[in-house]
Coordinates of C-alpha atoms and ligand atoms in Angstrom, one line a residue:
X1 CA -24.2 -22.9 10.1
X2 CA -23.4 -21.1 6.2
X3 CA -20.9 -22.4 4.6
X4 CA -18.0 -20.5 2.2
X5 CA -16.1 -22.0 0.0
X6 CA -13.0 -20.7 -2.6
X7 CA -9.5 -22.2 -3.8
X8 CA -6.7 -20.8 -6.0
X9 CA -4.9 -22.3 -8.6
X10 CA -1.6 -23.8 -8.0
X11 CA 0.0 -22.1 -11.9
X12 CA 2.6 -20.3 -10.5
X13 CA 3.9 -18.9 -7.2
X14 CA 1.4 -16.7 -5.3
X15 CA 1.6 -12.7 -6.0
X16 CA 0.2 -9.9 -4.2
X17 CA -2.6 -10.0 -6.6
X18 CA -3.7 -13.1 -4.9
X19 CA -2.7 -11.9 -1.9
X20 CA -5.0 -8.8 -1.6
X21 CA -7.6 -10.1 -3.8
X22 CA -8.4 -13.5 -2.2
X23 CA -6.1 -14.4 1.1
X24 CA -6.1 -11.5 3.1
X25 CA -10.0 -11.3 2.0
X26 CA -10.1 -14.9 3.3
X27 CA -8.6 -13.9 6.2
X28 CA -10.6 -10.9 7.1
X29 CA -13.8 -13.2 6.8
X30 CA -12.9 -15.9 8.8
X31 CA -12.4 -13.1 11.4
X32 CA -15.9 -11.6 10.6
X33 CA -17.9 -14.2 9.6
X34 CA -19.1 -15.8 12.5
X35 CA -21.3 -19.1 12.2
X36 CA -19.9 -19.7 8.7
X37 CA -17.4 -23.3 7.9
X38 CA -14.9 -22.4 5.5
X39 CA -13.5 -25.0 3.0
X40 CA -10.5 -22.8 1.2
X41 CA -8.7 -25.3 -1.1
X42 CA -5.7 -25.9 -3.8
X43 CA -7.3 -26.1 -6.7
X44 CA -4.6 -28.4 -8.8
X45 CA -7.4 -29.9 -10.7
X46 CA -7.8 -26.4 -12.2
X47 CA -4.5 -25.9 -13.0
X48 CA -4.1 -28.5 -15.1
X49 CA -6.2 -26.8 -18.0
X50 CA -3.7 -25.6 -19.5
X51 CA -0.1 -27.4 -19.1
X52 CA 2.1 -27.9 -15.9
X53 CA 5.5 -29.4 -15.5
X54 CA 4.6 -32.4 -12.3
X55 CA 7.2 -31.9 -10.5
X56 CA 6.7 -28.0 -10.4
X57 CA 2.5 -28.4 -10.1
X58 CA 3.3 -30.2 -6.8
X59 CA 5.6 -27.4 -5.6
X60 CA 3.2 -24.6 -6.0
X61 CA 0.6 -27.3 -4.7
X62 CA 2.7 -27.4 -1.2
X63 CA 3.3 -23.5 -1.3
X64 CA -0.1 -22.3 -1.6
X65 CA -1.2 -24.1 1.3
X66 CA 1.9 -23.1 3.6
X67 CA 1.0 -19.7 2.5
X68 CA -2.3 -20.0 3.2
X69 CA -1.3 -20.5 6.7
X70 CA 1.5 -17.9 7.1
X71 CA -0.8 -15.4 5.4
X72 CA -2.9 -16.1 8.4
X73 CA -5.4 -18.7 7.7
X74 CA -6.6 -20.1 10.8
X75 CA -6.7 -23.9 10.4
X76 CA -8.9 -24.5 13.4
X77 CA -11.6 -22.2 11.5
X78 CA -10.6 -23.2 7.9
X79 CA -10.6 -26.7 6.5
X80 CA -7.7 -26.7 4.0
X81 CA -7.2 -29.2 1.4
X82 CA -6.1 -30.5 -2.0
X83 CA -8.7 -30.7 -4.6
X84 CA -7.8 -33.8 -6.3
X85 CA -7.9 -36.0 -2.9
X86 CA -11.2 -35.2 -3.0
X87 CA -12.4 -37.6 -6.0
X88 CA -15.9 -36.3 -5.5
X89 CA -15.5 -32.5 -7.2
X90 CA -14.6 -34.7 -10.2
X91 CA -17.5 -36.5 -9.9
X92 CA -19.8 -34.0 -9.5
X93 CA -18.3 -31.9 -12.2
X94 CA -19.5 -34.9 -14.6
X95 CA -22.8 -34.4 -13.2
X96 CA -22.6 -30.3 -13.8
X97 CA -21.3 -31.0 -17.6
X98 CA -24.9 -33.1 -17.7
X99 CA -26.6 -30.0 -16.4
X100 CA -24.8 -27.1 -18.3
X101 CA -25.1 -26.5 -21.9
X102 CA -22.0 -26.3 -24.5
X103 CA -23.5 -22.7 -25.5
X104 CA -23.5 -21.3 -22.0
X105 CA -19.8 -22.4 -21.8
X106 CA -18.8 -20.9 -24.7
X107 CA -20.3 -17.3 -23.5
X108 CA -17.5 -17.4 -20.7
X109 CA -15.5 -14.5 -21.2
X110 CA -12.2 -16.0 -19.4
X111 CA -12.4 -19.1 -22.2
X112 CA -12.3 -17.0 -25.2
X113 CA -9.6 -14.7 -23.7
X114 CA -7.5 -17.8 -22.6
X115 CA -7.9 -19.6 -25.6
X116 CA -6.8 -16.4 -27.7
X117 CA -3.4 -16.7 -25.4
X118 CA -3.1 -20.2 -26.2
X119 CA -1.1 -20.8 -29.8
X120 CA -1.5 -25.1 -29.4
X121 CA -3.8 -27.8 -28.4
X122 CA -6.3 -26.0 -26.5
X123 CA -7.3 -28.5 -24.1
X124 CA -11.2 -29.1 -23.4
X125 CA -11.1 -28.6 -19.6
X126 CA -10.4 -24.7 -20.5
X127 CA -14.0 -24.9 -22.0
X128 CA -15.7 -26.8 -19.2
X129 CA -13.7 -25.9 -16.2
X130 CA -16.6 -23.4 -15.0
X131 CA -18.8 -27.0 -14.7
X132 CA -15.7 -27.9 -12.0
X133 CA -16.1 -24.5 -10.3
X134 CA -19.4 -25.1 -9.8
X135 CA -18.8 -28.8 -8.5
X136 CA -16.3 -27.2 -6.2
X137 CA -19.3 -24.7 -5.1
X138 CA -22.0 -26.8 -4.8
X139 CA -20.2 -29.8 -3.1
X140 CA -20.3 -28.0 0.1
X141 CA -23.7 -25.8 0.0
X142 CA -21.8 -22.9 -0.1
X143 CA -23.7 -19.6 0.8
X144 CA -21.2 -17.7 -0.1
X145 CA -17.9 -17.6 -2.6
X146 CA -15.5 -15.0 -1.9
X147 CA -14.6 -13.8 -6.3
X148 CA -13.0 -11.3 -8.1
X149 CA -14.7 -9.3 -11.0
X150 CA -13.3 -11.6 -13.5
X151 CA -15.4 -14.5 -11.6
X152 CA -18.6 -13.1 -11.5
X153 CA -19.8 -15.1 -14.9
X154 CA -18.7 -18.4 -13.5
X155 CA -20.6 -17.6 -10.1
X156 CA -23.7 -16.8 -12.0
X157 CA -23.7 -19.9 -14.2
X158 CA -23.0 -22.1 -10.9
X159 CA -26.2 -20.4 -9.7
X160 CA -27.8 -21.4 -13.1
X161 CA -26.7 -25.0 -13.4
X162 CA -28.2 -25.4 -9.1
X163 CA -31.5 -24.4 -10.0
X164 CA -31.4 -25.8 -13.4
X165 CA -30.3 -29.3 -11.2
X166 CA -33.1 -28.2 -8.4
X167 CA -35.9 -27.6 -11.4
X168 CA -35.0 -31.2 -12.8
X169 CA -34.6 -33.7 -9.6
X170 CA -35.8 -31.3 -6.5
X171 CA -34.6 -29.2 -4.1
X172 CA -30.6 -30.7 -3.8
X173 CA -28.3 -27.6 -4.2
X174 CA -27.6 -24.1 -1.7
X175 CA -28.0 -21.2 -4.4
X176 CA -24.2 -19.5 -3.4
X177 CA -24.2 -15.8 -3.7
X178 CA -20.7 -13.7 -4.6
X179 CA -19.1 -11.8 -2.1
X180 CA -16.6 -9.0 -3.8
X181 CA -14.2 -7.5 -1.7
X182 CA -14.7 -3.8 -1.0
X183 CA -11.0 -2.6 -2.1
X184 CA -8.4 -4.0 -3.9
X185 CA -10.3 -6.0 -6.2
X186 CA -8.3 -5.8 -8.8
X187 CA -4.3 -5.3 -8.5
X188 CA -2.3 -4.8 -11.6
X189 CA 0.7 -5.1 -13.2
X190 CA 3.5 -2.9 -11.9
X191 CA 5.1 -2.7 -15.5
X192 CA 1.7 -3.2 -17.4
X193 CA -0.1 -1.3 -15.2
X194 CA -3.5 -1.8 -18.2
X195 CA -3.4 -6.0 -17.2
X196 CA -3.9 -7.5 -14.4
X197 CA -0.7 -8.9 -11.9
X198 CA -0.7 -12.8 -12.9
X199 CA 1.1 -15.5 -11.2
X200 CA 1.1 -17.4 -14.7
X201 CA 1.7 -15.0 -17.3
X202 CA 4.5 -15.0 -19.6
X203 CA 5.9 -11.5 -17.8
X204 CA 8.8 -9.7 -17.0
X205 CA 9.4 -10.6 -13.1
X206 CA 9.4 -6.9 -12.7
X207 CA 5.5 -6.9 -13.6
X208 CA 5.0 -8.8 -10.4
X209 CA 5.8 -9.2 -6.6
X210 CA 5.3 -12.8 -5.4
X211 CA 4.7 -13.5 -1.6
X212 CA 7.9 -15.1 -1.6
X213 CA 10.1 -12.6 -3.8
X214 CA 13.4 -11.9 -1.4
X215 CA 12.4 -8.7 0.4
X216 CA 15.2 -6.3 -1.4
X217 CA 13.6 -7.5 -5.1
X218 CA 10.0 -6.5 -3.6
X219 CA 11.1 -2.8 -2.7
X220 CA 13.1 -2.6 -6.0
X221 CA 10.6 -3.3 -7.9
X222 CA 8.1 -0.8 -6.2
X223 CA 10.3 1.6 -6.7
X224 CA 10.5 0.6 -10.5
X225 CA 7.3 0.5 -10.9
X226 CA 5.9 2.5 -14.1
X227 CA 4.2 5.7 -13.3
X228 CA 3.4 9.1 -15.3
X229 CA 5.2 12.5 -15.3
X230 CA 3.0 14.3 -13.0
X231 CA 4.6 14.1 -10.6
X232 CA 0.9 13.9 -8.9
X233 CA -0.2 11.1 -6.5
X234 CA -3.7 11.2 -7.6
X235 CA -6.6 8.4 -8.1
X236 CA -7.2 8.8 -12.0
X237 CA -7.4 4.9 -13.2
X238 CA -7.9 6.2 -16.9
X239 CA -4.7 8.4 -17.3
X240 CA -2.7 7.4 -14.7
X241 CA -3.4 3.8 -14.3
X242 CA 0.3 3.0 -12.6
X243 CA 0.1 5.9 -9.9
X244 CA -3.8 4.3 -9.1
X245 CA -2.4 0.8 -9.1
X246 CA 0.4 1.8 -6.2
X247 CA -2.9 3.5 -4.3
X248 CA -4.9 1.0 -4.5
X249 CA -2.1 -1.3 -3.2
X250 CA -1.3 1.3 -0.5
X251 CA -4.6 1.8 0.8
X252 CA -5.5 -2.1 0.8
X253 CA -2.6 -3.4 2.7
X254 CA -3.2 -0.2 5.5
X255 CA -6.9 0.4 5.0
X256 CA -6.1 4.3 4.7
X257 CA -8.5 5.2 2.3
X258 CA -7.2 6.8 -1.4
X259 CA -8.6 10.0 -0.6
X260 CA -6.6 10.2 2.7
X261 CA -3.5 8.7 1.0
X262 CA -4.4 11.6 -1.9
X263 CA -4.1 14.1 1.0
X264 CA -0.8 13.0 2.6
X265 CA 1.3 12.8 -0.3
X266 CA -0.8 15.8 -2.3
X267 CA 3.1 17.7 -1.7
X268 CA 5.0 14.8 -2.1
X269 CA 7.0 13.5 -5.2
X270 CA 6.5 9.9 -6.6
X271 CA 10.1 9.0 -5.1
X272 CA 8.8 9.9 -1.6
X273 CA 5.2 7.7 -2.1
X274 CA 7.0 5.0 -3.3
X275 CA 9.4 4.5 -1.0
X276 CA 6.8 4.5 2.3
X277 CA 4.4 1.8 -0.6
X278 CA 7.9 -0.1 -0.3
X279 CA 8.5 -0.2 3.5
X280 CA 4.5 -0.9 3.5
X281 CA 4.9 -4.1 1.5
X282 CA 7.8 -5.3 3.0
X283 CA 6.3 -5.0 6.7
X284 CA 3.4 -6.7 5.3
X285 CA 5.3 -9.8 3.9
X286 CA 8.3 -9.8 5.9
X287 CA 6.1 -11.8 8.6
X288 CA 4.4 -13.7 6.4
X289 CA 7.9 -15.3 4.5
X290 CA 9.4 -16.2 8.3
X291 CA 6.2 -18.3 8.8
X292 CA 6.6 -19.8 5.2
X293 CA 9.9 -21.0 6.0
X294 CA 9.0 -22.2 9.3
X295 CA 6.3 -24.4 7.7
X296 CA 7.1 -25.3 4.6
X297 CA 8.6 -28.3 5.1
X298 CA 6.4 -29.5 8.7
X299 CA 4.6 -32.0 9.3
X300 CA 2.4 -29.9 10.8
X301 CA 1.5 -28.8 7.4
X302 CA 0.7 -32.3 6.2
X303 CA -1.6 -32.9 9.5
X304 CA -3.2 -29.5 8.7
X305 CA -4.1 -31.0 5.2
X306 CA -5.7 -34.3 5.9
X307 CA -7.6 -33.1 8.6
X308 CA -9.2 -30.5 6.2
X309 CA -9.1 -33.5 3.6
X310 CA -11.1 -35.9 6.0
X311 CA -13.2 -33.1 7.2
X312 CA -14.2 -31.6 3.3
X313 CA -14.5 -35.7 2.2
X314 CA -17.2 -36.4 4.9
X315 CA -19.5 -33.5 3.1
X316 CA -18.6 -34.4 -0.3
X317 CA -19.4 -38.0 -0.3
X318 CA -23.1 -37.0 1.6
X319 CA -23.9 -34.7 -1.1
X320 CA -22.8 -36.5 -3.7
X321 CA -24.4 -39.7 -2.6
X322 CA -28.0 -37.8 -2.6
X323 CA -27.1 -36.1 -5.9
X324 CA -26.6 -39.4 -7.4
X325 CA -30.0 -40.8 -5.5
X326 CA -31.3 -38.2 -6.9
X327 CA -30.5 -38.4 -11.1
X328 CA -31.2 -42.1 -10.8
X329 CA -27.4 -43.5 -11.0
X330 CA -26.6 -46.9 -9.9
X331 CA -29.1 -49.2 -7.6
X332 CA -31.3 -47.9 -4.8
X333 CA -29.8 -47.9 -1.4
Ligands
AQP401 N1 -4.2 -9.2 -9.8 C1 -5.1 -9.6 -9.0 N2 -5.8 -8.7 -8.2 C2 -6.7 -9.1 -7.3 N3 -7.1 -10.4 -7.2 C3 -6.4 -11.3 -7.9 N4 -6.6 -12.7 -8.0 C4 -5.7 -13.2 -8.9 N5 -5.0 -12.2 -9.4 C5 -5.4 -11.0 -8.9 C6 -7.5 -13.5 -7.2 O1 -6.7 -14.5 -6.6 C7 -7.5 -15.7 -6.7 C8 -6.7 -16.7 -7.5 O2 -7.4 -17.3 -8.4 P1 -6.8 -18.3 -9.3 O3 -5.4 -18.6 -9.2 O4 -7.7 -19.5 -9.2 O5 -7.1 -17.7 -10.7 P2 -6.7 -16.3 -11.4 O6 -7.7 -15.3 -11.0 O7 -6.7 -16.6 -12.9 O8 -5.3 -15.9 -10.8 P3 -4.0 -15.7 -11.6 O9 -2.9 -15.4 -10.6 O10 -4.2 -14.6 -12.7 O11 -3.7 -17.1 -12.2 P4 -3.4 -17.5 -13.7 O12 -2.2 -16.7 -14.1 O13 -3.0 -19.0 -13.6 O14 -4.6 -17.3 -14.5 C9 -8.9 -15.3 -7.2 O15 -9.8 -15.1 -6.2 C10 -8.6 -14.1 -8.0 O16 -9.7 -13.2 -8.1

């Protein structure tokens, strides 16, 4: 059985970035991927890199997962689960910071852009949280992690610090490979259609859609969205990054190709495209908000958690155990 394993941070409600770029990805795998265990988590211990008001943290903790279900997550196939009630990724992200050297951290490309956003106290988890990622990777002996372009670094030095770990003690770690999603990798901002949609950013709310935005704001703000004056639905990422942005957002949540969606609307006017992109987005998360609501506040959320806590703890513990074994820590067993 091959294992997969990816988490989202819990820094801000969930947008359709996240959506298209990781859940419905997760989703379409679990659906595909036969013989593979999924361990899809919250990662809170990530957020925490930069600050987080608690009592907020905790909310976004509880809606990711609920949305994780409503979005489709199949909990019998998926273990869910918290990070941080899992002591072990801590643990073994010591033993990664032992593994990984300061210089390879500070190559990252997402640390020196984060800490250029950052005007105070840049806190030292935003230089060695790719040591967690890879904790949270190699835990579980994943095969594969589901990541967007912007993770393909941190994937390649998890691979690093696993053989680096399997030259120095012997064979211990699964080398994971990347899996990048066909379409859709990369959704951007419907008023800074040049930068990426963020859940965290410091944005205009018309920049993004979040999964739980009331229905009328969503259309509104497709139909808001920042365009060209052609007046030409047309793929061109370079000079008309908005109008590409709305295709590539079309085409992922229908699977209509861009080329076909090109065709359709070749006579049409922007008005008319965005529109139908409006009704498609609204279908697409009308279902998904009635089954947020529904379990938000469940127990049945709560049961869904511990059993993917108890289920994710029993692997992490093993693993750990023999990684410890393995370095030499504490007395022989
Ligand atoms: N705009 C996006 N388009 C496609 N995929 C996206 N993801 C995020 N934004 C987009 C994917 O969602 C997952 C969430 O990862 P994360 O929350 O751990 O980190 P992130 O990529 O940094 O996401 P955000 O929303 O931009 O968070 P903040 O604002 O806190 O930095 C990943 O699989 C990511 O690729």
């Amino acid at each position: 059985m091959k294992r997969l394993v990816s988490g989202i941070k819990p820094t801000g409600d969930l947008t359709l970035g996240n959506y298209i770029g990781a859940i419905k990805q997760f989703v379409n795998m679990q659906n595909e991927l036969i013989d593979t265990e999924f361990f899809i988590f919250i990662a809170d211990l990530h957020a925490i890199t930069t600050p987080q008001e608690r009592l907020v943290l905790r909310k976004n903790i509880k809606s990711i997962a609920a949305l994780y279900i409503a979005c489709g997550l199949d909990p019998e196939k998926v273990n869910i689960f918290i990070q941080s009630e899992i002591s072990e990724h801590a643990e073994l992200n010591y033993i990664m910071e032992s593994t990984l050297y300061i210089g390879e951290m500070e190559r990252m490309i997402q640390y020196k852009e984060k800490k250029e956003s950052q005007t105070e106290g840049i806190r030292t988890s935003l230089l060695t949280y790719p040591a967690l990622m890879a904790a949270d990777i190699l835990l579980y002996d994943a095969n594969f992690v589901p990541i967007g372009e912007d993770q393909k670094q941190h994937l390649e030095l998890t691979r690093t610090a696993a053989n680096r770990f399997n030259f120095l003690y012997g064979d211990t770690f699964t080398i994971p490979e990347g899996i990048i999603p066909k379409t859709g990798a990369r959704i951007m901002g419907l008023q800074n259609p040049e930068q990426k949609m963020s859940k965290s950013a410091d944005k205009s709310a018309k920049d993004y859609i979040l999964l739980i935005d009331d229905l009328k704001v969503v259309a509104n703000k497709i139909k808001s969205a920042v365009t060209d004056s052609d007046n030409l639905v047309k793929f061109d990422k370079e000079n008309k990054p908005g109008i590409s942005n709305l295709l590539t957002i079309f085409s992922a949540l229908t699977n209509i190709s861009i080329k076909d969606l090109e065709e359709k609307y070749k006579d049409s006017n922007y008005g008319t495209f965005k529109s139908d992109l409006a009704n498609v987005v609204v279908d697409e998360l009308s279902p998904i908000q009635n089954k947020y609501n529904e379990i938000i506040n469940s127990k049945e959320l709560d049961d869904i958690l511990d059993k993917g806590r108890d289920r994710a703890k029993l692997i992490a513990r093993r693993k750990l155990d023999k990684v410890y074994h393995k370095v030499g820590l504490g007395r022989k067993k």
